[in-house]
Coordinates of C-alpha atoms in Angstrom, one line a residue:
X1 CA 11.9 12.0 78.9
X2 CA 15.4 10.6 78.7
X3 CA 13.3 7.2 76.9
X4 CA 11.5 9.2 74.7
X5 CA 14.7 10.8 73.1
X6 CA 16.6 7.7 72.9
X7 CA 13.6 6.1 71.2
X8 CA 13.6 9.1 68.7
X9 CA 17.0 8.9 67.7
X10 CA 16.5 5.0 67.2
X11 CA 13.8 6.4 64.6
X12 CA 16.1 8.7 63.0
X13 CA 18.8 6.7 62.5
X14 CA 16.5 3.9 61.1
X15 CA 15.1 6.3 58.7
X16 CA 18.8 7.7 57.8
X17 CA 20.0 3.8 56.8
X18 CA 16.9 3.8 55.0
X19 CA 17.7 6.5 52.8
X20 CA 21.1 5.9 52.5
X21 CA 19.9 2.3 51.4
X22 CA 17.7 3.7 48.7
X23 CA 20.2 6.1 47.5
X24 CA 22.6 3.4 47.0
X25 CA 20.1 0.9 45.1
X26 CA 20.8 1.3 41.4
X27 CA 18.1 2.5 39.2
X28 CA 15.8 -0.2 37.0
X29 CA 16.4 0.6 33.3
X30 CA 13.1 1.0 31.6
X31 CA 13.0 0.9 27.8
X32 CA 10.4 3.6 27.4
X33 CA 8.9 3.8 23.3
X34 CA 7.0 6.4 22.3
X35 CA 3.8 6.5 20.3
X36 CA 3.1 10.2 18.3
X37 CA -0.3 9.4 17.0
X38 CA -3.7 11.2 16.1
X39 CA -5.5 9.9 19.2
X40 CA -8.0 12.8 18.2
X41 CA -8.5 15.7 15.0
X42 CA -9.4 14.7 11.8
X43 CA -8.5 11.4 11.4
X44 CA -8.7 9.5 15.1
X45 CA -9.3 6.0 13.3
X46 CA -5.8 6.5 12.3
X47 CA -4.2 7.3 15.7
X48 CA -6.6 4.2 17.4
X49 CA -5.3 1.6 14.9
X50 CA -1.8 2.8 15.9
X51 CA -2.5 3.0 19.8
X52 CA -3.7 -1.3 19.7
X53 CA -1.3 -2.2 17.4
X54 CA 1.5 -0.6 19.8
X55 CA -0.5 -2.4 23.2
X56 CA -0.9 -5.6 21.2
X57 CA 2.7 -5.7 20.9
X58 CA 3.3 -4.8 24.7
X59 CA 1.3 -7.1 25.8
X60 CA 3.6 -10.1 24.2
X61 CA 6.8 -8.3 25.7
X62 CA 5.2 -8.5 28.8
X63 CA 4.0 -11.9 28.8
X64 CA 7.9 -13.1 28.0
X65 CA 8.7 -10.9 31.2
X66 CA 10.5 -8.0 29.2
X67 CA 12.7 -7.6 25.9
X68 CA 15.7 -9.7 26.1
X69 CA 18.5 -7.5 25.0
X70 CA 21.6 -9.2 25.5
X71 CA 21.6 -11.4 28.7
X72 CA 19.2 -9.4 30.9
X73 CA 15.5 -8.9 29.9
X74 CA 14.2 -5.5 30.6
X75 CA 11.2 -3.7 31.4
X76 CA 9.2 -1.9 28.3
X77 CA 6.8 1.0 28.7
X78 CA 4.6 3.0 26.0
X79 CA 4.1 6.6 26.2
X80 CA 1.6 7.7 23.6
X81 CA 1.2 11.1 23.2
X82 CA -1.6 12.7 21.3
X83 CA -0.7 14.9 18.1
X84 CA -4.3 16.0 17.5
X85 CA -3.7 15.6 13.3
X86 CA -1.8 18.2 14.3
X87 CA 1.8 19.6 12.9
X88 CA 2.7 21.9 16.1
X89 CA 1.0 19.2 18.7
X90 CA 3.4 16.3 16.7
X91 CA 6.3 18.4 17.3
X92 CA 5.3 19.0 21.1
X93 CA 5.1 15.8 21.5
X94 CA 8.1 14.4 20.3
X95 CA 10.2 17.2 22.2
X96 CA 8.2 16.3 25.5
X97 CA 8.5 12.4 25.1
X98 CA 12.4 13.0 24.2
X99 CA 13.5 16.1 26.9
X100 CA 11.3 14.3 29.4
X101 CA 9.8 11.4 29.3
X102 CA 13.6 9.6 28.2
X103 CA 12.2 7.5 25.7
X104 CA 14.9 5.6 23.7
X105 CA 12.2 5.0 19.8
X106 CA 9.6 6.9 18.9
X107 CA 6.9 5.4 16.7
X108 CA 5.0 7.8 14.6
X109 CA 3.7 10.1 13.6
X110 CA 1.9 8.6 11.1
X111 CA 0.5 10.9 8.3
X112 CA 3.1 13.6 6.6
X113 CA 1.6 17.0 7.5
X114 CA 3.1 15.7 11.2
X115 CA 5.6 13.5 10.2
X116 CA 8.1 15.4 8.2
X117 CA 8.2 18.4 11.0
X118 CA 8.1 15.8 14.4
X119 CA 11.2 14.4 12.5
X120 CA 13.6 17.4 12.5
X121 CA 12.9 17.2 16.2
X122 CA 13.7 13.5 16.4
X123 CA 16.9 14.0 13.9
X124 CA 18.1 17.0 16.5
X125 CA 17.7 15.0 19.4
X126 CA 19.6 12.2 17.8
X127 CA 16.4 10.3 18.4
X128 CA 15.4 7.1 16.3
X129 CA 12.2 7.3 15.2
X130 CA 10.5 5.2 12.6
X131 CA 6.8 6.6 10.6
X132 CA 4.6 3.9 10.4
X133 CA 2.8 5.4 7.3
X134 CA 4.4 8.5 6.1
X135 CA 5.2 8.7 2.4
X136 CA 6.4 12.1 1.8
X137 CA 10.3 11.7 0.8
X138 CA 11.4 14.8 3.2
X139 CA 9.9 12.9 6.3
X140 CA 13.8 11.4 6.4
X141 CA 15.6 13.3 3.8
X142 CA 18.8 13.9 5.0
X143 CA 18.0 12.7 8.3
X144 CA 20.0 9.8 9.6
X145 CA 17.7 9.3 12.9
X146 CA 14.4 9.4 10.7
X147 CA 13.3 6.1 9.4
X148 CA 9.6 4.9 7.9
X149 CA 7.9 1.3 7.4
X150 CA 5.9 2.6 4.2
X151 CA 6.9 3.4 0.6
X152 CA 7.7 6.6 -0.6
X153 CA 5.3 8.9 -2.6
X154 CA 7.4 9.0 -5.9
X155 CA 7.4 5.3 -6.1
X156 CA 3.4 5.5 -5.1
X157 CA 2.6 7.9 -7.5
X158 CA 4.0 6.4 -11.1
X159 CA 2.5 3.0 -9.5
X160 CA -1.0 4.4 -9.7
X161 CA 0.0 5.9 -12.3
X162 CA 0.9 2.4 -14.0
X163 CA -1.8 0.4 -13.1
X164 CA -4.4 3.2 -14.9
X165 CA -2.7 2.7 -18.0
X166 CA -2.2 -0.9 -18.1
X167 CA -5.7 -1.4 -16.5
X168 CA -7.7 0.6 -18.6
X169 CA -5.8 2.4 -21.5
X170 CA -7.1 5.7 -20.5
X171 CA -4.9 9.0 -21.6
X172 CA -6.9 11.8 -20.1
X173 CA -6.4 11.8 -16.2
X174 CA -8.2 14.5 -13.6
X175 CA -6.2 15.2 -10.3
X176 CA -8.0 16.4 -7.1
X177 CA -5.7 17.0 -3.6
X178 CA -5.2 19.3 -0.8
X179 CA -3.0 21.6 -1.2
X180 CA -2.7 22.7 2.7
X181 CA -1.4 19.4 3.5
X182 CA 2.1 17.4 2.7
X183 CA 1.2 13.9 1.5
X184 CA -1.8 15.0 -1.1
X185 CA 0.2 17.8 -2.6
X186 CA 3.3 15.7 -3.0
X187 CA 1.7 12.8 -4.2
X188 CA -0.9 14.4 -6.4
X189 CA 2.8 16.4 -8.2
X190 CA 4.5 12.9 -8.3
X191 CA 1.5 11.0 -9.8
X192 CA 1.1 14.1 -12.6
X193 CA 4.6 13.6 -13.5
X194 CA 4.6 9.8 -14.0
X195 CA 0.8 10.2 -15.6
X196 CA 2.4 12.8 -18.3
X197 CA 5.8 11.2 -18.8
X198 CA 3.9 7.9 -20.3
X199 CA 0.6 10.3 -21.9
X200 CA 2.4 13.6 -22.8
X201 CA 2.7 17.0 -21.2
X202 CA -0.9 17.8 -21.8
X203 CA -2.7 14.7 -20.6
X204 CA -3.4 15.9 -17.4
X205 CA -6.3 17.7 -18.2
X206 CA -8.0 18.9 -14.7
X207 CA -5.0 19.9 -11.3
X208 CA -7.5 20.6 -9.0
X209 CA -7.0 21.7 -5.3
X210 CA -8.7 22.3 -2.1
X211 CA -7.9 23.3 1.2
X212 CA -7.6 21.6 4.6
X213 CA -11.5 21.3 6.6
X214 CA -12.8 22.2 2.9
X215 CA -16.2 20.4 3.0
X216 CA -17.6 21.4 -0.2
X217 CA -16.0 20.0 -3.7
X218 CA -18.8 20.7 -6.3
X219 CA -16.9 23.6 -8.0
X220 CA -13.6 21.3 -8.2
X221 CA -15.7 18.5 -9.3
X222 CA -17.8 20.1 -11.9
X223 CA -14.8 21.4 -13.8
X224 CA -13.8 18.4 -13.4
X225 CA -16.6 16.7 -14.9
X226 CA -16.1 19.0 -17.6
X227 CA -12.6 18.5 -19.0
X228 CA -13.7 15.6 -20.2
X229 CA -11.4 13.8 -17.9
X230 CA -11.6 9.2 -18.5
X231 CA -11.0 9.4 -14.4
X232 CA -9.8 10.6 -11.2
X233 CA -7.0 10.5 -8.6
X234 CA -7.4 11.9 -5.5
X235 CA -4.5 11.0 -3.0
X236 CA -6.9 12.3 0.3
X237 CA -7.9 10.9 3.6
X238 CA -10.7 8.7 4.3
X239 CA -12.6 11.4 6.1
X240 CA -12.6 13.4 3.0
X241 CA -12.6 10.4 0.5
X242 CA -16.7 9.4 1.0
X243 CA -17.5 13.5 0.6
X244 CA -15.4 13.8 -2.8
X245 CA -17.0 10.1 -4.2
X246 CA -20.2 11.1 -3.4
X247 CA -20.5 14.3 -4.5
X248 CA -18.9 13.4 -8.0
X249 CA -21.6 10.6 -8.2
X250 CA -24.2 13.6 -7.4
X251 CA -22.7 15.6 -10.1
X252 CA -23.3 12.5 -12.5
X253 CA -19.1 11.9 -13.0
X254 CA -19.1 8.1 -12.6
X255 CA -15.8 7.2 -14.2
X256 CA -13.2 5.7 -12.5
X257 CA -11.7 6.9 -9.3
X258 CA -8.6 6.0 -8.1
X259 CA -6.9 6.9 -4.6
X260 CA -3.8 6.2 -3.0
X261 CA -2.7 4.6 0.9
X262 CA -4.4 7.2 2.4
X263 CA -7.7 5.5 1.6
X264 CA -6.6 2.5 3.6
X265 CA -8.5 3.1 7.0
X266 CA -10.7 1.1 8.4
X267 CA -13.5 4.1 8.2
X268 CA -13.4 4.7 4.5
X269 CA -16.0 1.9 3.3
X270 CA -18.0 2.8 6.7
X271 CA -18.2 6.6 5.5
X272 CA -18.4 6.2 2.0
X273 CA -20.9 2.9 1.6
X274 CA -21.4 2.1 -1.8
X275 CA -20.0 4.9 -3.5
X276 CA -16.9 3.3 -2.8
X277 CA -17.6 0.1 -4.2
X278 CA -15.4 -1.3 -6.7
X279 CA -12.7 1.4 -6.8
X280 CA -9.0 1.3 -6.4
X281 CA -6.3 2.6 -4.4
X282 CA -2.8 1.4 -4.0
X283 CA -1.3 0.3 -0.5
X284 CA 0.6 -1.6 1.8
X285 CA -1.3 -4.6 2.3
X286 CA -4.8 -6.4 1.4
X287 CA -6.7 -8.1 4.3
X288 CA -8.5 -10.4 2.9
X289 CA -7.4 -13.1 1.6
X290 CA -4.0 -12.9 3.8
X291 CA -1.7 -15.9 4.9
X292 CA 0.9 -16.4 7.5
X293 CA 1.9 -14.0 10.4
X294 CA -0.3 -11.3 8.4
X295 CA -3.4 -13.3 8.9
X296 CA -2.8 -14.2 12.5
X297 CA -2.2 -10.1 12.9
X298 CA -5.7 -9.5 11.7
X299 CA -7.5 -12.4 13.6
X300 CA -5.9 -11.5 16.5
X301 CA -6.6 -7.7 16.4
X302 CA -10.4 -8.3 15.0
X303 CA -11.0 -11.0 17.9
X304 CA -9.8 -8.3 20.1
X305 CA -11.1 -5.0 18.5
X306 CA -14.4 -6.1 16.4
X307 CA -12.8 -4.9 13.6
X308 CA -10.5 -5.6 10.6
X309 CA -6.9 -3.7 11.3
X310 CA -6.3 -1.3 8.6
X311 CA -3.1 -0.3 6.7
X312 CA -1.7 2.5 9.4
X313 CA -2.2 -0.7 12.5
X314 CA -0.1 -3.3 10.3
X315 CA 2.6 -0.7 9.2
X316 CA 2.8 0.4 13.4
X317 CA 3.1 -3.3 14.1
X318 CA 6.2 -3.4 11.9
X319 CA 7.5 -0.2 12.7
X320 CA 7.8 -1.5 16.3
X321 CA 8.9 -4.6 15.2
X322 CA 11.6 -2.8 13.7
X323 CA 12.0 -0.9 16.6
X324 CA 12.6 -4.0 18.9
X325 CA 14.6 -5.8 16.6
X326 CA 17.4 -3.0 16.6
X327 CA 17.3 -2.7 20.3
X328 CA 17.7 -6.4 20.6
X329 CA 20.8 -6.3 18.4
X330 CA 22.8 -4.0 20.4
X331 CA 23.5 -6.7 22.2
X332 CA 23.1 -4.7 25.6
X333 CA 22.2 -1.1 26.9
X334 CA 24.2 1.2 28.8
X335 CA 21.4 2.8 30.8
X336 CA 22.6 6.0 29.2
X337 CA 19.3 6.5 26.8
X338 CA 21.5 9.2 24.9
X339 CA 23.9 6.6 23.8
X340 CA 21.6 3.8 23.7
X341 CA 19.6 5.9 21.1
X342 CA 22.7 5.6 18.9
X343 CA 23.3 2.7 19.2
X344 CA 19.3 1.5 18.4
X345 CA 19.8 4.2 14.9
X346 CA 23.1 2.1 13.9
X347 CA 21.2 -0.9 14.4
X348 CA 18.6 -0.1 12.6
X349 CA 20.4 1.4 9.6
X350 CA 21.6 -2.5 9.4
X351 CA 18.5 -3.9 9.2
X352 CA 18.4 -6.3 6.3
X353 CA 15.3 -8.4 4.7
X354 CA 12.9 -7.6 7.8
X355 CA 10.1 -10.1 7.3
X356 CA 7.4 -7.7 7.9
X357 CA 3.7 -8.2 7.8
X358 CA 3.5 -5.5 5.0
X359 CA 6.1 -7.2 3.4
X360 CA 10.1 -7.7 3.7
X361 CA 12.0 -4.9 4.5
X362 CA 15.9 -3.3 4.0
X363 CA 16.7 0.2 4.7
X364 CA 18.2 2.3 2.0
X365 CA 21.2 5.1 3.3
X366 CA 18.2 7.4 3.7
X367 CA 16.2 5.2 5.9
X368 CA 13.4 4.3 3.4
X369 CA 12.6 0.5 3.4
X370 CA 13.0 -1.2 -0.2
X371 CA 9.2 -2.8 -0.7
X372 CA 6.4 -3.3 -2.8
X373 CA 3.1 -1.9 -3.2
X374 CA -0.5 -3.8 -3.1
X375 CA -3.4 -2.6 -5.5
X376 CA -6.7 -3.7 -3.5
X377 CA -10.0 -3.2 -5.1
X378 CA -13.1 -2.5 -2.8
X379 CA -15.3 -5.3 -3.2
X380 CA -19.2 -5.6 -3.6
X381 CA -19.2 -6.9 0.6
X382 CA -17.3 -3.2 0.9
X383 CA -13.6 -5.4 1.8
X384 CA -10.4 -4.9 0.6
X385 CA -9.3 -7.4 -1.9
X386 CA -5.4 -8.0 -3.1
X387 CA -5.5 -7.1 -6.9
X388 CA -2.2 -7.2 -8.1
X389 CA 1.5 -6.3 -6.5
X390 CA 3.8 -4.0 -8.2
X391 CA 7.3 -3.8 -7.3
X392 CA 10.4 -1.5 -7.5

């Protein structure tokens, strides 16, 4: 009996140094980046491209054995979180991700309707977060935590705007948009401003609107078809984008139609087929026919994917670019993620002439990147040819 206790006390005071041991071992920093993207809801294409953009670029920081950030190289982790296309599911998720998953970047959301809410909760946090593909300007208006990779809408909108005119010398213009959701509305107001500041007040001579999950557009359209309008803009999604081309061509309204960055997935040509077919849209960048590190983005993610990576998957690869780039100029971490967040922000407010694979890149005070915009025209073969570049 007397052996039995002495042996259980040799156990317990094992155990005890273990402990003690493990309690005195300091804790592994993990640089944790979030991912707020529609994995699912209306537009999952978008979230996917996101999602293997971001695990393309984890799997190079793992293969250098972690992100050098001033002499010690430290683990890095994703957390994607789901928003659903959703505006109260983005702002879940960027809470959650922030209160407790610690992550020191969040990358996304991507479209508006999510982006310009989920950011008051980043901006509160004093959380850096950088939207891939959000235009709207309140997404970081007067938010010094918010940053975006994209253009803005009221440099999108006279740009379309522009090339209409100089393209093909119309004067009468036809708008359709959603008026439930932040990027079409603010786009389709900012495009109707630039359209009648260069054709007069009365140029614009059908504002139509819809609303979010509408289906049906044949009213819209036939008034449309109607007002004797020389085109159309219609800044939507590419879920909706093959249901408003076709049913115009069904109402016999084959003029011109012109869209906008939204139009950019990877799903539009696949939904819409021919209909789509030589039209235009404005954008971040053209696939084919790229060069340089923009190419070897696309081979790499087609090789890996089976398909071509659209707009939303090169703007996420620069965002965390962008991303890594600020953490690697702090120059170190303190393992405090508060601070180190505010530390990553000031670095990223410095960020000057970021060659980007959507093109170079220097934040303004509000955290909107200084670039240009691509025209691509949907070819015959259904791809996305570079047009013409318009800069600011």
């Amino acid at each position: 009996m007397r052996k039995l206790s002495t042996v259980l006390v040799l156990v317990f005071s094992v155990m005890l140094v273990m402990v003690f041991i493990s309690c005195g071992k300091k804790r592994e920093t993990i640089i944790k980046i979030g991912i707020n993207a529609p994995i699912t809801g209306d537009i999952p294409k978008v979230g996917e491209g996101s999602k293997f953009a971001a695990q393309m670029w984890l799997e190079d920081i793992e293969k250098a054995g972690g992100l050098q950030v001033g002499d010690k190289k430290y683990p890095v982790a994703l957390v994607i979180e789901d928003n659903e296309s959703k505006a109260e599911s983005a702002v879940k998720a960027n809470t959650k991700m922030i209160t407790e998953d610690g992550v020191m970047v969040i990358i996304g959301p991507q479209s508006s309707k999510q982006a310009v809410p989920a950011g008051g909760v980043a901006n509160d946090y004093q959380t850096p977060m950088i939207s891939p593909w959000s235009t709207n300007p309140d997404t970081t208006k007067d938010r010094p935590f918010v940053f975006r990779a994209c253009f803005l809408d009221p440099f999108q909108g006279p740009v379309a705007a522009k090339f209409v005119k100089e393209e093909f010398g119309f004067t009468r213009a036809a708008v359709l948009y959603d008026v439930a959701s932040d990027y079409p509305k603010g786009l389709a107001e900012f495009f109707k401003k630039a359209w009648e500041e260069i054709n007069g007040p009365d140029s614009v001579v059908a504002y139509e609107s819809f609303t979010t999950k509408d289906t049906d557009f044949s009213s819209q359209l036939t008034k449309i078809k109607d007002s004797g309008a020389e085109f159309l803009f219609t800044p939507q999604y590419y879920n909706e984008v093959a249901l408003i081309v076709k049913q115009a061509h069904e109402l016999g309204f084959n003029n011109p139609i012109i869209g906008s960055d939204s139009w950019g997935s990877a799903e539009t040509v696949s939904l819409c087929g021919e209909d789509c077919y030589g039209l235009f849209f404005s954008t971040h960048y053209a696939a084919a026919g790229a060069q340089g590190a923009t190419k070897e983005f696309i081979d790499r993610y087609q090789q890996k994917h089976g398909y071509v990576p659209d707009d939303v998957a090169a703007l996420t690869w620069d965002a965390i670019r962008l991303a890594q780039q600020a953490i690697e100029n702090t120059g170190g971490l303190t393992g405090d993620v508060k601070k180190d967040r505010i530390a990553v922000r000031d670095q990223l407010a410095k960020i000057k002439d970021f060659a980007g694979i959507t093109g170079n890149m220097t934040f303004t005070e509000e955290g909107d990147p200084i670039k240009c915009a691509v025209i691509v025209r949907i070819s015959d073969q259904g791809e996305y040819e570079f047009y013409k570049q318009v800069c600011p």
